[in-house]
Each structure stands twice: as structure tokens, then as C-alpha cells.
mmCIF file of C-alpha atoms and ligand atoms in Angstrom:
data_model
loop_
_atom_site.group_PDB
_atom_site.id
_atom_site.type_symbol
_atom_site.label_atom_id
_atom_site.label_comp_id
_atom_site.label_asym_id
_atom_site.label_seq_id
_atom_site.Cartn_x
_atom_site.Cartn_y
_atom_site.Cartn_z
ATOM 1 C CA MET M 183 25.931 14.821 -19.292
ATOM 2 C CA GLN M 184 22.613 15.056 -17.427
ATOM 3 C CA GLN M 185 20.183 12.286 -18.385
ATOM 4 C CA ALA M 186 16.623 13.295 -19.307
ATOM 5 C CA GLN M 187 13.753 11.350 -17.743
ATOM 6 C CA TYR M 188 11.708 11.531 -20.927
ATOM 7 C CA GLN M 189 12.470 11.644 -24.619
ATOM 8 C CA LEU M 190 9.515 13.959 -25.126
ATOM 9 C CA ILE M 191 7.245 16.061 -22.924
ATOM 10 C CA ILE M 192 4.097 17.501 -24.467
ATOM 11 C CA VAL M 193 2.702 20.583 -22.740
ATOM 12 C CA GLY M 194 -1.060 20.866 -23.188
ATOM 13 C CA GLY M 195 -3.759 18.309 -23.896
ATOM 14 C CA GLY M 196 -5.970 19.785 -26.622
ATOM 15 C CA PRO M 197 -6.230 18.221 -30.106
ATOM 16 C CA ALA M 198 -2.588 19.139 -30.911
ATOM 17 C CA GLY M 199 -1.207 17.720 -27.673
ATOM 18 C CA LEU M 200 -3.342 14.583 -27.769
ATOM 19 C CA THR M 201 -2.335 13.878 -31.365
ATOM 20 C CA ALA M 202 1.348 14.417 -30.574
ATOM 21 C CA GLY M 203 0.806 12.094 -27.617
ATOM 22 C CA LEU M 204 -0.867 9.451 -29.750
ATOM 23 C CA TYR M 205 1.976 9.535 -32.274
ATOM 24 C CA ALA M 206 4.658 9.475 -29.575
ATOM 25 C CA ALA M 207 3.033 6.617 -27.689
ATOM 26 C CA ARG M 208 2.663 4.638 -30.929
ATOM 27 C CA GLY M 209 6.273 5.542 -31.753
ATOM 28 C CA ARG M 210 7.208 3.969 -28.403
ATOM 29 C CA LEU M 211 8.880 7.129 -27.152
ATOM 30 C CA LYS M 212 9.209 7.661 -23.448
ATOM 31 C CA VAL M 213 6.679 10.465 -23.424
ATOM 32 C CA LEU M 214 4.724 12.468 -20.865
ATOM 33 C CA LEU M 215 1.820 14.821 -21.538
ATOM 34 C CA ILE M 216 1.296 17.540 -18.918
ATOM 35 C CA GLU M 217 -2.097 19.252 -18.813
ATOM 36 C CA LYS M 218 -3.214 21.765 -16.213
ATOM 37 C CA GLY M 219 -6.941 21.068 -16.366
ATOM 38 C CA THR M 220 -8.608 18.302 -18.250
ATOM 39 C CA THR M 221 -7.780 17.208 -21.795
ATOM 40 C CA GLY M 222 -9.590 19.043 -24.556
ATOM 41 C CA GLY M 223 -8.690 22.706 -24.545
ATOM 42 C CA GLN M 224 -11.118 24.973 -26.360
ATOM 43 C CA VAL M 225 -12.766 22.072 -28.203
ATOM 44 C CA LEU M 226 -14.184 20.837 -24.935
ATOM 45 C CA VAL M 227 -16.402 23.927 -24.825
ATOM 46 C CA THR M 228 -17.348 23.718 -28.505
ATOM 47 C CA ASP M 229 -20.938 22.718 -28.729
ATOM 48 C CA TRP M 230 -20.821 21.039 -32.139
ATOM 49 C CA VAL M 231 -18.025 20.237 -34.585
ATOM 50 C CA ASP M 232 -19.340 19.833 -38.112
ATOM 51 C CA ASN M 233 -16.115 19.846 -40.102
ATOM 52 C CA TYR M 234 -13.893 17.160 -38.615
ATOM 53 C CA PRO M 235 -13.430 14.578 -41.392
ATOM 54 C CA GLY M 236 -14.873 11.173 -40.727
ATOM 55 C CA PHE M 237 -17.679 12.381 -38.470
ATOM 56 C CA THR M 238 -20.242 12.558 -41.231
ATOM 57 C CA GLU M 239 -23.067 13.744 -38.966
ATOM 58 C CA GLY M 240 -20.853 16.049 -36.875
ATOM 59 C CA VAL M 241 -19.761 15.417 -33.313
ATOM 60 C CA SER M 242 -19.920 17.344 -30.041
ATOM 61 C CA GLY M 243 -16.644 18.893 -28.895
ATOM 62 C CA PHE M 244 -16.882 16.791 -25.747
ATOM 63 C CA ASP M 245 -17.268 13.512 -27.656
ATOM 64 C CA LEU M 246 -14.475 14.365 -30.087
ATOM 65 C CA ILE M 247 -12.063 15.006 -27.216
ATOM 66 C CA ASP M 248 -13.268 11.889 -25.431
ATOM 67 C CA LYS M 249 -12.370 9.854 -28.524
ATOM 68 C CA MET M 250 -9.009 11.598 -29.022
ATOM 69 C CA THR M 251 -8.114 10.983 -25.376
ATOM 70 C CA ALA M 252 -9.217 7.335 -25.526
ATOM 71 C CA HIS M 253 -7.218 6.888 -28.727
ATOM 72 C CA ALA M 254 -3.989 8.132 -27.103
ATOM 73 C CA ASP M 255 -4.779 6.127 -23.947
ATOM 74 C CA ARG M 256 -5.078 2.967 -26.051
ATOM 75 C CA PHE M 257 -1.359 3.276 -26.791
ATOM 76 C CA GLY M 258 -0.540 3.976 -23.155
ATOM 77 C CA LEU M 259 0.147 7.725 -23.247
ATOM 78 C CA GLU M 260 1.348 8.790 -19.797
ATOM 79 C CA LYS M 261 -0.453 11.930 -18.601
ATOM 80 C CA LYS M 262 0.104 14.213 -15.646
ATOM 81 C CA PHE M 263 -2.581 16.685 -14.589
ATOM 82 C CA ALA M 264 -0.760 19.538 -12.902
ATOM 83 C CA THR M 265 0.091 23.199 -13.291
ATOM 84 C CA ILE M 266 3.487 24.128 -14.627
ATOM 85 C CA LYS M 267 5.412 26.821 -12.781
ATOM 86 C CA SER M 268 8.319 27.257 -15.173
ATOM 87 C CA LEU M 269 10.032 25.836 -18.231
ATOM 88 C CA GLN M 270 13.710 25.898 -19.085
ATOM 89 C CA LEU M 271 14.024 25.160 -22.779
ATOM 90 C CA ALA M 272 17.655 25.945 -23.572
ATOM 91 C CA GLY M 273 20.287 23.214 -23.753
ATOM 92 C CA ASP M 274 20.160 19.476 -24.424
ATOM 93 C CA VAL M 275 17.953 18.661 -21.453
ATOM 94 C CA LYS M 276 14.833 20.755 -20.973
ATOM 95 C CA THR M 277 13.388 21.165 -17.483
ATOM 96 C CA ILE M 278 9.785 21.611 -16.440
ATOM 97 C CA THR M 279 9.004 22.555 -12.856
ATOM 98 C CA LEU M 280 5.476 22.084 -11.564
ATOM 99 C CA GLU M 281 3.786 24.302 -8.997
ATOM 100 C CA ASN M 282 3.903 21.387 -6.546
ATOM 101 C CA GLY M 283 7.693 21.364 -6.842
ATOM 102 C CA GLU M 284 8.017 18.233 -9.004
ATOM 103 C CA ILE M 285 10.602 18.490 -11.762
ATOM 104 C CA PHE M 286 10.521 16.690 -15.112
ATOM 105 C CA THR M 287 13.230 16.653 -17.760
ATOM 106 C CA ALA M 288 13.117 15.762 -21.434
ATOM 107 C CA LYS M 289 15.257 15.851 -24.561
ATOM 108 C CA THR M 290 12.451 17.413 -26.590
ATOM 109 C CA ILE M 291 9.328 19.447 -25.852
ATOM 110 C CA VAL M 292 6.177 20.014 -27.887
ATOM 111 C CA LEU M 293 4.304 23.115 -26.743
ATOM 112 C CA CYS M 294 0.548 22.851 -27.279
ATOM 113 C CA THR M 295 -0.677 25.369 -24.727
ATOM 114 C CA GLY M 296 -3.409 26.727 -26.998
ATOM 115 C CA ALA M 297 -5.252 29.989 -26.663
ATOM 116 C CA LYS M 298 -8.010 31.616 -24.656
ATOM 117 C CA PRO M 299 -10.851 34.024 -25.493
ATOM 118 C CA ARG M 300 -9.831 37.631 -26.020
ATOM 119 C CA GLN M 301 -11.422 40.206 -23.720
ATOM 120 C CA LEU M 302 -13.375 43.260 -24.850
ATOM 121 C CA ASP M 303 -11.538 45.476 -22.389
ATOM 122 C CA ILE M 304 -14.456 47.835 -21.751
ATOM 123 C CA PRO M 305 -16.071 49.222 -18.580
ATOM 124 C CA GLY M 306 -18.366 46.712 -16.872
ATOM 125 C CA GLU M 307 -16.734 43.646 -18.436
ATOM 126 C CA TYR M 308 -14.742 42.636 -15.388
ATOM 127 C CA GLU M 309 -17.474 43.682 -12.938
ATOM 128 C CA PHE M 310 -20.145 41.500 -14.592
ATOM 129 C CA LYS M 311 -17.951 38.524 -15.531
ATOM 130 C CA GLY M 312 -19.959 35.436 -14.583
ATOM 131 C CA ARG M 313 -23.051 37.613 -13.948
ATOM 132 C CA GLY M 314 -24.032 38.195 -17.546
ATOM 133 C CA VAL M 315 -20.637 38.464 -19.245
ATOM 134 C CA SER M 316 -19.475 35.167 -20.721
ATOM 135 C CA TYR M 317 -16.850 33.884 -23.141
ATOM 136 C CA CYS M 318 -18.295 30.398 -23.545
ATOM 137 C CA ALA M 319 -21.693 29.726 -25.095
ATOM 138 C CA THR M 320 -21.519 25.987 -24.497
ATOM 139 C CA CYS M 321 -20.773 26.484 -20.812
ATOM 140 C CA ASP M 322 -23.213 29.286 -20.030
ATOM 141 C CA GLY M 323 -25.929 29.140 -22.720
ATOM 142 C CA PRO M 324 -28.469 27.254 -20.560
ATOM 143 C CA PHE M 325 -28.441 30.107 -17.993
ATOM 144 C CA TYR M 326 -30.109 32.363 -20.576
ATOM 145 C CA ARG M 327 -33.260 30.371 -21.232
ATOM 146 C CA ASN M 328 -36.074 32.703 -22.396
ATOM 147 C CA GLN M 329 -33.872 35.788 -22.183
ATOM 148 C CA GLU M 330 -32.595 38.328 -24.702
ATOM 149 C CA ILE M 331 -28.840 38.297 -25.096
ATOM 150 C CA ALA M 332 -26.042 39.666 -27.287
ATOM 151 C CA VAL M 333 -23.049 38.125 -29.016
ATOM 152 C CA VAL M 334 -20.078 40.304 -29.949
ATOM 153 C CA GLY M 335 -17.961 39.284 -32.938
ATOM 154 C CA GLY M 336 -18.305 38.191 -36.538
ATOM 155 C CA GLY M 337 -15.993 35.163 -36.751
ATOM 156 C CA ASN M 338 -16.737 31.447 -36.754
ATOM 157 C CA THR M 339 -16.935 31.259 -32.980
ATOM 158 C CA ALA M 340 -19.371 34.171 -32.661
ATOM 159 C CA ILE M 341 -21.724 32.931 -35.370
ATOM 160 C CA GLN M 342 -21.591 29.249 -34.454
ATOM 161 C CA ASP M 343 -22.210 30.159 -30.814
ATOM 162 C CA ALA M 344 -24.984 32.634 -31.684
ATOM 163 C CA LEU M 345 -26.737 29.736 -33.439
ATOM 164 C CA HIS M 346 -26.204 27.513 -30.414
ATOM 165 C CA LEU M 347 -27.551 30.184 -28.066
ATOM 166 C CA THR M 348 -30.859 30.341 -29.963
ATOM 167 C CA LYS M 349 -31.651 26.980 -28.361
ATOM 168 C CA PHE M 350 -32.054 28.842 -25.077
ATOM 169 C CA ALA M 351 -32.547 32.574 -25.615
ATOM 170 C CA THR M 352 -35.637 34.167 -27.129
ATOM 171 C CA LYS M 353 -33.458 36.587 -29.095
ATOM 172 C CA VAL M 354 -29.741 36.779 -29.881
ATOM 173 C CA THR M 355 -28.378 40.069 -31.198
ATOM 174 C CA VAL M 356 -25.032 39.792 -32.953
ATOM 175 C CA ILE M 357 -23.066 43.021 -32.668
ATOM 176 C CA HIS M 358 -20.287 43.273 -35.214
ATOM 177 C CA ARG M 359 -17.785 46.039 -35.751
ATOM 178 C CA ARG M 360 -17.890 45.748 -39.534
ATOM 179 C CA GLY M 361 -20.613 45.472 -42.174
ATOM 180 C CA GLU M 362 -19.875 41.856 -43.095
ATOM 181 C CA LEU M 363 -19.088 38.699 -41.201
ATOM 182 C CA ARG M 364 -15.772 36.901 -41.173
ATOM 183 C CA ALA M 365 -17.430 33.528 -40.427
ATOM 184 C CA THR M 366 -17.572 30.769 -43.031
ATOM 185 C CA LYS M 367 -20.470 31.076 -45.497
ATOM 186 C CA ILE M 368 -22.469 28.075 -44.304
ATOM 187 C CA LEU M 369 -22.589 29.530 -40.789
ATOM 188 C CA GLN M 370 -23.547 32.936 -42.172
ATOM 189 C CA GLU M 371 -26.416 31.401 -44.156
ATOM 190 C CA LYS M 372 -27.716 29.566 -41.104
ATOM 191 C CA ALA M 373 -27.516 32.714 -38.971
ATOM 192 C CA PHE M 374 -29.215 34.953 -41.556
ATOM 193 C CA CYS M 375 -32.048 32.415 -41.844
ATOM 194 C CA ASN M 376 -32.501 32.076 -38.082
ATOM 195 C CA GLN M 377 -35.522 34.095 -36.926
ATOM 196 C CA LYS M 378 -34.103 34.463 -33.434
ATOM 197 C CA ILE M 379 -30.895 36.173 -34.586
ATOM 198 C CA ASP M 380 -30.676 39.918 -35.242
ATOM 199 C CA PHE M 381 -27.603 41.799 -36.419
ATOM 200 C CA ILE M 382 -26.313 45.224 -35.480
ATOM 201 C CA TRP M 383 -23.570 46.184 -37.937
ATOM 202 C CA ASN M 384 -20.676 48.634 -37.778
ATOM 203 C CA THR M 385 -21.050 48.887 -34.041
ATOM 204 C CA GLN M 386 -18.986 48.309 -30.936
ATOM 205 C CA VAL M 387 -20.005 47.799 -27.334
ATOM 206 C CA LYS M 388 -18.728 50.734 -25.309
ATOM 207 C CA GLU M 389 -19.931 49.760 -21.847
ATOM 208 C CA ILE M 390 -21.706 46.925 -20.056
ATOM 209 C CA ARG M 391 -24.164 48.142 -17.448
ATOM 210 C CA GLY M 392 -26.211 46.371 -14.837
ATOM 211 C CA ASP M 393 -27.157 46.081 -11.206
ATOM 212 C CA LYS M 394 -26.999 43.575 -8.400
ATOM 213 C CA ASN M 395 -28.859 41.035 -10.549
ATOM 214 C CA GLY M 396 -26.267 41.189 -13.311
ATOM 215 C CA VAL M 397 -26.119 42.669 -16.804
ATOM 216 C CA ALA M 398 -29.092 44.842 -17.803
ATOM 217 C CA GLU M 399 -28.002 46.823 -20.864
ATOM 218 C CA LEU M 400 -25.189 47.633 -23.281
ATOM 219 C CA LEU M 401 -24.099 51.049 -24.395
ATOM 220 C CA LEU M 402 -23.445 50.743 -28.128
ATOM 221 C CA SER M 403 -21.316 53.024 -30.233
ATOM 222 C CA HIS M 404 -22.283 53.036 -33.915
ATOM 223 C CA HIS M 405 -19.609 53.909 -36.435
ATOM 224 C CA ALA M 406 -21.892 56.525 -37.948
ATOM 225 C CA GLY M 407 -21.330 58.484 -34.738
ATOM 226 C CA GLU M 408 -24.412 57.991 -32.602
ATOM 227 C CA GLU M 409 -24.833 55.836 -29.479
ATOM 228 C CA SER M 410 -27.737 53.640 -28.357
ATOM 229 C CA ILE M 411 -28.779 51.286 -25.581
ATOM 230 C CA LEU M 412 -29.507 47.578 -26.072
ATOM 231 C CA LYS M 413 -31.409 45.856 -23.260
ATOM 232 C CA VAL M 414 -30.004 42.362 -22.693
ATOM 233 C CA THR M 415 -29.320 40.154 -19.686
ATOM 234 C CA GLY M 416 -26.262 38.493 -21.152
ATOM 235 C CA ILE M 417 -23.378 39.298 -23.444
ATOM 236 C CA PHE M 418 -21.075 36.715 -25.011
ATOM 237 C CA ALA M 419 -17.753 38.226 -26.063
ATOM 238 C CA LEU M 420 -16.489 35.981 -28.877
ATOM 239 C CA ILE M 421 -13.943 38.207 -30.549
ATOM 240 C CA GLY M 422 -11.011 35.908 -31.124
ATOM 241 C CA ILE M 423 -8.265 34.453 -29.054
ATOM 242 C CA SER M 424 -5.022 35.340 -27.321
ATOM 243 C CA PRO M 425 -2.142 32.920 -26.717
ATOM 244 C CA ASN M 426 -1.686 30.912 -23.532
ATOM 245 C CA ASN M 427 1.944 31.959 -23.309
ATOM 246 C CA GLU M 428 2.191 33.296 -19.763
ATOM 247 C CA LEU M 429 4.281 30.348 -18.623
ATOM 248 C CA LEU M 430 6.536 30.202 -21.618
ATOM 249 C CA PRO M 431 10.030 31.660 -21.549
ATOM 250 C CA LEU M 432 9.338 34.308 -24.165
ATOM 251 C CA ASP M 433 12.918 35.530 -24.019
ATOM 252 C CA GLN M 434 13.928 32.134 -25.461
ATOM 253 C CA LEU M 435 11.198 31.669 -28.076
ATOM 254 C CA GLN M 436 10.441 33.795 -31.113
ATOM 255 C CA THR M 437 6.831 34.984 -31.130
ATOM 256 C CA ASP M 438 4.739 37.180 -33.403
ATOM 257 C CA LYS M 439 3.327 40.560 -32.360
ATOM 258 C CA ALA M 440 0.329 38.937 -30.675
ATOM 259 C CA GLY M 441 2.533 36.514 -28.722
ATOM 260 C CA PHE M 442 1.927 33.317 -30.745
ATOM 261 C CA ILE M 443 4.997 31.091 -31.242
ATOM 262 C CA VAL M 444 6.753 31.248 -34.589
ATOM 263 C CA THR M 445 7.731 27.852 -36.051
ATOM 264 C CA ASP M 446 8.935 26.522 -39.379
ATOM 265 C CA GLU M 447 6.766 24.108 -41.363
ATOM 266 C CA GLU M 448 8.140 21.183 -39.352
ATOM 267 C CA MET M 449 6.773 22.896 -36.214
ATOM 268 C CA ALA M 450 10.300 23.625 -34.959
ATOM 269 C CA THR M 451 10.605 26.768 -32.837
ATOM 270 C CA THR M 452 13.762 28.848 -32.713
ATOM 271 C CA VAL M 453 14.966 26.705 -29.772
ATOM 272 C CA PRO M 454 16.553 23.372 -30.800
ATOM 273 C CA GLY M 455 14.492 20.421 -29.589
ATOM 274 C CA VAL M 456 11.415 22.553 -28.908
ATOM 275 C CA PHE M 457 8.390 22.329 -31.179
ATOM 276 C CA ALA M 458 4.959 23.965 -31.080
ATOM 277 C CA ALA M 459 1.578 22.884 -32.451
ATOM 278 C CA GLY M 460 -2.047 24.004 -32.410
ATOM 279 C CA ASP M 461 -3.492 27.387 -31.520
ATOM 280 C CA ILE M 462 -0.340 28.583 -29.730
ATOM 281 C CA ARG M 463 1.424 28.676 -33.132
ATOM 282 C CA SER M 464 1.563 31.821 -35.183
ATOM 283 C CA LYS M 465 -0.605 31.070 -38.265
ATOM 284 C CA LYS M 466 -3.630 32.179 -40.249
ATOM 285 C CA SER M 467 -5.962 29.168 -40.029
ATOM 286 C CA ARG M 468 -7.087 27.791 -36.730
ATOM 287 C CA GLN M 469 -9.088 24.612 -37.087
ATOM 288 C CA ILE M 470 -9.220 21.447 -34.990
ATOM 289 C CA ILE M 471 -7.930 19.477 -37.948
ATOM 290 C CA ASN M 472 -4.922 21.837 -38.255
ATOM 291 C CA ALA M 473 -4.145 21.480 -34.578
ATOM 292 C CA ALA M 474 -4.266 17.695 -34.814
ATOM 293 C CA GLY M 475 -2.165 17.682 -37.993
ATOM 294 C CA GLU M 476 0.414 19.996 -36.456
ATOM 295 C CA GLY M 477 0.571 17.789 -33.364
ATOM 296 C CA ALA M 478 1.475 14.857 -35.610
ATOM 297 C CA VAL M 479 4.093 16.862 -37.527
ATOM 298 C CA ALA M 480 5.621 18.219 -34.304
ATOM 299 C CA GLU M 481 5.942 14.730 -32.845
ATOM 300 C CA LEU M 482 7.522 13.346 -36.007
ATOM 301 C CA SER M 483 9.966 16.265 -35.978
ATOM 302 C CA ALA M 484 10.765 15.560 -32.334
ATOM 303 C CA GLU M 485 11.443 11.907 -33.241
ATOM 304 C CA ARG M 486 13.786 13.027 -36.013
ATOM 305 C CA TYR M 487 15.519 15.389 -33.598
ATOM 306 C CA LEU M 488 16.005 12.505 -31.191
ATOM 307 C CA GLY M 489 17.781 10.761 -34.028
ATOM 308 C CA ASN M 490 15.483 7.762 -34.219
ATOM 309 C CA GLN M 491 16.856 6.483 -30.952
ATOM 310 C CA ALA M 492 16.005 2.898 -30.077
ATOM 311 C CA PRO M 493 12.638 2.596 -28.380
ATOM 312 C CA ASP M 494 12.790 2.698 -24.589
ATOM 313 C CA GLN M 495 9.697 0.607 -24.082
ATOM 314 C CA PRO M 496 9.827 -3.190 -23.797
ATOM 315 C CA LEU M 497 8.502 -5.195 -26.736
ATOM 316 C CA ASN M 498 4.738 -5.661 -26.551
ATOM 317 C CA CYS M 499 3.693 -8.694 -28.571
ATOM 318 C CA SER M 500 0.001 -8.506 -27.641
ATOM 319 C CA GLU M 501 -0.909 -5.748 -30.136
HETATM 320 P P1 NAP G 536 -11.635 35.370 -35.352
HETATM 321 O O1 NAP G 536 -11.820 34.525 -36.545
HETATM 322 O O2 NAP G 536 -10.338 36.069 -35.155
HETATM 323 O O3 NAP G 536 -12.799 36.437 -35.349
HETATM 324 C C1 NAP G 536 -12.874 37.413 -34.359
HETATM 325 C C2 NAP G 536 -14.066 38.303 -34.652
HETATM 326 O O4 NAP G 536 -14.190 39.247 -33.607
HETATM 327 C C3 NAP G 536 -13.912 39.073 -35.956
HETATM 328 O O5 NAP G 536 -15.153 39.177 -36.591
HETATM 329 C C4 NAP G 536 -13.414 40.439 -35.475
HETATM 330 O O6 NAP G 536 -13.841 41.488 -36.295
HETATM 331 C C5 NAP G 536 -14.082 40.567 -34.121
HETATM 332 N N1 NAP G 536 -13.284 41.347 -33.178
HETATM 333 C C6 NAP G 536 -11.975 41.206 -32.883
HETATM 334 N N2 NAP G 536 -11.608 42.088 -31.932
HETATM 335 C C7 NAP G 536 -12.713 42.810 -31.640
HETATM 336 C C8 NAP G 536 -12.986 43.858 -30.730
HETATM 337 N N3 NAP G 536 -12.050 44.362 -29.938
HETATM 338 N N4 NAP G 536 -14.248 44.342 -30.683
HETATM 339 C C9 NAP G 536 -15.198 43.846 -31.473
HETATM 340 N N5 NAP G 536 -15.021 42.847 -32.353
HETATM 341 C C10 NAP G 536 -13.789 42.334 -32.429
HETATM 342 O O7 NAP G 536 -11.871 34.561 -33.976
HETATM 343 P P2 NAP G 536 -12.812 33.294 -33.630
HETATM 344 O O8 NAP G 536 -14.124 33.401 -34.283
HETATM 345 O O9 NAP G 536 -12.745 33.161 -32.161
HETATM 346 O O10 NAP G 536 -12.042 32.087 -34.275
HETATM 347 C C11 NAP G 536 -10.695 31.793 -33.846
HETATM 348 C C12 NAP G 536 -10.132 30.764 -34.814
HETATM 349 O O11 NAP G 536 -10.817 29.526 -34.635
HETATM 350 C C13 NAP G 536 -10.339 31.164 -36.281
HETATM 351 O O12 NAP G 536 -9.217 30.754 -37.014
HETATM 352 C C14 NAP G 536 -11.565 30.399 -36.673
HETATM 353 O O13 NAP G 536 -11.647 30.122 -38.050
HETATM 354 C C15 NAP G 536 -11.418 29.132 -35.853
HETATM 355 N N6 NAP G 536 -12.742 28.522 -35.601
HETATM 356 C C16 NAP G 536 -13.241 27.655 -36.517
HETATM 357 C C17 NAP G 536 -14.506 27.089 -36.341
HETATM 358 C C18 NAP G 536 -15.074 26.160 -37.376
HETATM 359 O O14 NAP G 536 -14.407 25.846 -38.357
HETATM 360 N N7 NAP G 536 -16.297 25.693 -37.237
HETATM 361 C C19 NAP G 536 -15.262 27.414 -35.219
HETATM 362 C C20 NAP G 536 -14.738 28.312 -34.302
HETATM 363 C C21 NAP G 536 -13.484 28.880 -34.515
HETATM 364 P P3 NAP G 536 -13.257 41.701 -37.765
HETATM 365 O O15 NAP G 536 -13.934 40.647 -38.615
HETATM 366 O O16 NAP G 536 -13.630 43.079 -38.100
HETATM 367 O O17 NAP G 536 -11.773 41.497 -37.652
#
């Protein structure tokens, strides 16, 4: 039978992947984490995290990821920064082929590929992407100093980011398709009390318009039937997420309607030896703490699947 190079390969280096990596490295598995960019995922572009237990004063997304990465590194987690071309998940030995042609094999896989911002899918969005249309307040907020901008969405991301954007913009208009926000109450309270934030309810953006300088105005469609124009130089579309599943063999994995991977409560997918954790999983609550917790559960399940094989690593008596 073909021998696998690794006992476990983790795909993706956000909170789920880093936690799975930490657990696997501490469990002395022969483990590799493959990440296409830099570790962190969506948390890296989260301005402030106020609900991760233990950080009593809150922590920036960047610092939280820095600590998670350092924590896994302390136990010697092997990482490879490269783009995956394809995955073969069926059978005893799973194969991952990178775009550079390198091939890695493992007995088990934990998929932590996360999610990305959903697009509005309206005229002008593509044309003005990077010239007034943004999906990341932490990345692009400083470009809108002393300007009037809009945020679309009513969830935690939209409201938290609207608050963040008031550090730069003179006015932030939140455009929401319903008459009440989905965001957690403490964020709602902060936003309603913030003098720089206005709300337009029961409204959707129909078109983004501009010129050679970038975005200039939004055509709004109000549910009552009428339309109006809102003059802004930037629009942040923060309307939820879609799964990073393009690389995954979706014919082999069960997914929900939106394309998120279905697992059981042990994070096992429908493919033996393949587990999933974090935002790529089909679930109702998406929090950093969930992602980290699921990463731990997925790794422990992978260890069980491996049958508690003897550790591959030499004894280290210095710890
Ligand atoms: P979300 O919770 O799914 O909210 C998406 C928002 O966008 C909703 O208000 C939704 O409206 C609106 N929306 C969706 N499609 C739209 C469209 N085509 N046009 C206009 N509006 C649209 O997404 P999220 O805020 O990005 O959060 C993603 C996950 O991360 C959630 O589980 C969230 O709790 C979590 N998160 C947590 C924190 C935190 O704990 N601090 C921070 C950020 C994110 P409806 O309300 O009408 O559906």
C-alpha cells in the first residue's frame, strides 16, 4: 500500500487551521499546514476582536493571529505557503497537488479553507472595485479620511466595520435591506449612539455610479417603491460570506445549498479521513472561538481516525 508522507495535512491557516495545527503539533503527529497567503484568514482583516475569551480588553485581529501562529510555531508546526491546484480525498492516502507541481500525501486532511466576502452583484460593482468599492474596512478605511461613505449590510461585520470606518470618514451611511439589524445588540447600541452613522432602512443598492476618479453616487431602491441617489465616494459591501470551496472536489464532499461543507459534530465530512473546521463548515454561528474550537475537535477526530498511532517524532526531553 502507498505510504503517506504525513499523518495529517491541514488546508488553510485561519483560526481553525492554526488551532488544528497547534493540537496536531502538540500531539506529535507528522503534520503539515498548507496556506495560500499568510496565516490569519478573515481575522487578519478584522480591526478589533472584543469577544475572544481571555483578552479582557479586546485584541486586534492582527495580534490575535500573530499569537495563534506563534503558539502553533512553539510546538514546531510545519507550514507551507503555496497555492493548491487540486485535492484527491478518496481512498486511504489523500493527495494534494500544488500549483508549482509539488505533491503531498496524507492519511487524514482537515479542510479549513474559510470563506470570503459575498458580492452585491449589481452594475458598477466590478467596474469600481478598488476605486471606491471595498469588502474590507480594516484594509481600505484609511483611504476614506474626511469623506462620506456607505456600508451595505446589517450583520456583525457591517456594523462593527461601520463603527471602525467612523475613525476616518465624516459620515457613514448604513444601508440595510430590512427594518432591523441582525448584528449583536452591543454593536447595534454603539452604532445607534454614534453621531457619524446614519441608517437607511428597507433599501437596497441598485447601481454604483462614478467617473474616472472612482465612485460618486449610489442608486438606491427603497422597498416602498421609490428610488433615490446617495452621494458617497466609497461603498463597503459587507453582506455575508461565501465558501472558499473552488479547489475542493465537490463531487466527493457533501455540501449545503450555499456550498459550505456538511460535517457531523466530530467535524467528519462524508469522506473517511477528511474533516472540516471553521467558516467552510455548514453551520449557523460563525465566530472566531467556534472556528478555533472546531479546529481542535477536527484534529482530535483525525487522531482517533489514525488509530492513536505511535508518534512519528523523536522524543524531545527539553520541554
Ligand atoms: P451575516 O451575519 O450573514 O449578515 C449579512 C448581512 O447582509 C445581513 O444583515 C443581510 O440581511 C445582509 N445581506 C445579505 N445579502 C444581501 C444582499 N444581497 N443585499 C443586501 N444585504 C444583504 O454576515 P456577516 O455580518 O458578514 O457575518 C458573517 C458571520 O461572521 C456571522 O456568523 C457573524 O455573526 C460572524 N461575525 C461575528 C463578529 C463578532 O462576533 N464580533 C464579527 C463579524 C462577523 P438580512 O439581515 O436581511 O439577512
